[in-house]
């Protein structure tokens, strides 16, 4: 039910916030990538962004509650997607389910290994891309898009600027 979804999303955020203080849980991954407009609306009231599991690149204007994300565990070619993101100046979100089968063994899903992750991170270093957490990149995009830079005054030896935002 929607009240249960609300309680579970808010409860998960509260539980994570306690564990990672002083940081905050900012973003959400829809379980199994499943969402509808009601679920999306609940996520909007709790998180700054949410992602599904539909692989693809994200471009402006970004729908922060239907962010596309790719996973090698789902058979997505994250190297090809990385190249496309660099070539097209778009945003790629990648995720993995667990490393080396996870601590839960049979309860964890995914086949990505620590070696494969290290190889991919080394590959990212060769690209002209900014890599960061989903939350930090969402914050940057939202701050960038709300920023207003204006010239207050200028002279031959000085320019005074004002930076404001609508957040």
Coordinates of C-alpha atoms in Angstrom, one line a residue:
X1 CA 0.0 0.0 0.0
X2 CA 1.1 3.6 -0.5
X3 CA 1.2 4.3 3.3
X4 CA 3.5 1.3 3.7
X5 CA 5.7 2.5 0.8
X6 CA 5.9 6.0 2.5
X7 CA 6.8 4.3 5.9
X8 CA 9.4 2.0 4.3
X9 CA 11.1 4.8 2.3
X10 CA 11.2 7.2 5.2
X11 CA 12.2 4.5 7.6
X12 CA 15.1 3.3 5.4
X13 CA 16.3 6.9 5.1
X14 CA 16.2 7.4 8.8
X15 CA 18.0 4.1 9.6
X16 CA 20.8 4.9 7.1
X17 CA 21.1 8.5 8.3
X18 CA 21.8 7.2 11.8
X19 CA 24.5 4.9 10.5
X20 CA 26.4 7.4 8.3
X21 CA 26.2 10.5 10.5
X22 CA 27.1 13.3 9.9
X23 CA 26.3 12.6 6.3
X24 CA 22.7 12.0 5.1
X25 CA 21.1 9.5 2.7
X26 CA 20.1 11.7 -0.2
X27 CA 19.1 9.3 -3.0
X28 CA 17.0 6.2 -3.5
X29 CA 17.2 3.1 -5.8
X30 CA 13.7 1.7 -6.6
X31 CA 13.6 -1.9 -5.6
X32 CA 13.9 -4.0 -8.8
X33 CA 13.7 -0.7 -10.7
X34 CA 9.9 -0.7 -10.3
X35 CA 8.1 2.6 -10.0
X36 CA 4.9 4.4 -11.0
X37 CA 3.8 8.0 -10.5
X38 CA 2.6 7.4 -6.9
X39 CA 5.9 5.8 -5.9
X40 CA 7.8 8.6 -7.7
X41 CA 5.8 11.2 -5.8
X42 CA 6.6 9.6 -2.4
X43 CA 10.3 9.5 -3.4
X44 CA 10.2 13.2 -4.3
X45 CA 9.1 14.0 -0.7
X46 CA 12.0 12.1 0.9
X47 CA 15.0 12.1 -1.4
X48 CA 16.7 14.5 -3.8
X49 CA 16.8 11.9 -6.5
X50 CA 16.0 8.3 -7.3
X51 CA 17.1 5.8 -9.9
X52 CA 15.7 2.8 -11.6
X53 CA 17.5 0.0 -13.4
X54 CA 16.7 0.9 -17.1
X55 CA 20.1 1.4 -18.7
X56 CA 20.8 4.5 -20.7
X57 CA 22.5 7.9 -20.6
X58 CA 20.9 10.9 -18.8
X59 CA 20.8 14.3 -20.4
X60 CA 19.4 17.8 -19.6
X61 CA 16.8 18.3 -18.5
X62 CA 17.3 15.4 -16.0
X63 CA 14.2 13.9 -14.4
X64 CA 15.8 13.3 -11.0
X65 CA 13.2 10.7 -10.0
X66 CA 13.6 8.5 -13.1
X67 CA 17.4 8.5 -13.5
X68 CA 18.6 5.8 -15.8
X69 CA 21.4 3.5 -14.5
X70 CA 23.4 0.7 -16.0
X71 CA 24.8 -2.5 -14.3
X72 CA 27.2 -5.1 -15.6
X73 CA 25.3 -7.5 -13.5
X74 CA 22.3 -6.9 -15.8
X75 CA 24.4 -7.5 -18.9
X76 CA 24.8 -3.8 -19.7
X77 CA 28.1 -2.9 -21.4
X78 CA 29.3 -0.2 -19.0
X79 CA 32.5 0.4 -21.0
X80 CA 30.4 1.2 -24.1
X81 CA 28.1 3.4 -22.0
X82 CA 31.1 5.1 -20.5
X83 CA 32.5 5.9 -23.9
X84 CA 29.1 7.2 -25.1
X85 CA 28.8 9.4 -22.0
X86 CA 32.2 11.0 -22.7
X87 CA 31.5 11.4 -26.5
X88 CA 28.0 12.8 -26.0
X89 CA 28.6 14.8 -22.8
X90 CA 25.9 13.0 -21.0
X91 CA 25.5 11.6 -17.5
X92 CA 26.0 7.9 -16.9
X93 CA 25.0 6.2 -13.6
X94 CA 26.5 2.8 -13.0
X95 CA 25.7 0.4 -10.2
X96 CA 26.6 -3.1 -9.0
X97 CA 24.6 -5.4 -6.8
X98 CA 27.4 -7.0 -4.9
X99 CA 31.1 -7.8 -5.2
X100 CA 32.2 -11.4 -5.5
X101 CA 28.8 -12.7 -4.6
X102 CA 28.5 -10.5 -1.5
X103 CA 28.8 -11.5 2.2
X104 CA 25.4 -13.1 2.0
X105 CA 26.5 -15.8 -0.4
X106 CA 23.5 -17.3 -2.1
X107 CA 21.3 -14.4 -0.8
X108 CA 23.3 -11.8 -2.8
X109 CA 22.9 -11.4 -6.5
X110 CA 25.5 -10.3 -8.9
X111 CA 28.7 -11.5 -10.5
X112 CA 30.9 -8.4 -10.5
X113 CA 34.3 -9.1 -8.9
X114 CA 36.6 -6.8 -7.0
X115 CA 39.1 -7.2 -9.9
X116 CA 36.4 -6.2 -12.5
X117 CA 35.5 -3.1 -10.4
X118 CA 39.2 -2.1 -10.0
X119 CA 39.7 -2.5 -13.8
X120 CA 36.6 -0.4 -14.5
X121 CA 37.8 2.3 -12.0
X122 CA 41.2 2.3 -13.7
X123 CA 39.5 2.7 -17.1
X124 CA 37.5 5.7 -15.7
X125 CA 40.8 7.4 -14.9
X126 CA 41.7 7.4 -18.6
X127 CA 38.5 9.2 -19.5
X128 CA 37.6 12.9 -19.5
X129 CA 34.8 12.3 -17.0
X130 CA 33.9 13.3 -13.4
X131 CA 33.2 10.3 -11.3
X132 CA 31.4 10.7 -8.0
X133 CA 28.6 9.4 -5.9
X134 CA 25.0 9.6 -7.2
X135 CA 24.1 12.0 -4.4
X136 CA 27.1 14.4 -4.9
X137 CA 26.5 14.6 -8.6
X138 CA 22.8 15.3 -8.2
X139 CA 23.6 18.0 -5.7
X140 CA 26.1 19.6 -8.1
X141 CA 23.6 19.5 -11.0
X142 CA 20.8 21.0 -9.0
X143 CA 23.1 23.7 -7.6
X144 CA 24.5 24.5 -11.0
X145 CA 21.1 24.7 -12.6
X146 CA 19.8 27.1 -9.9
X147 CA 22.8 29.4 -9.8
X148 CA 22.5 33.0 -11.1
X149 CA 25.7 34.9 -11.7
X150 CA 25.4 38.6 -12.3
X151 CA 27.8 41.5 -12.6
X152 CA 27.3 44.0 -9.8
X153 CA 29.9 46.5 -11.1
X154 CA 33.0 46.6 -13.2
X155 CA 35.8 48.9 -13.8
X156 CA 39.2 48.7 -15.6
X157 CA 40.7 46.9 -12.6
X158 CA 37.9 45.1 -10.9
X159 CA 34.7 43.1 -11.5
X160 CA 32.3 42.5 -8.7
X161 CA 30.0 39.5 -9.1
X162 CA 27.0 38.3 -7.3
X163 CA 26.2 34.6 -7.1
X164 CA 22.8 33.6 -5.9
X165 CA 20.6 30.5 -6.3
X166 CA 17.0 29.6 -6.2
X167 CA 17.3 26.6 -4.0

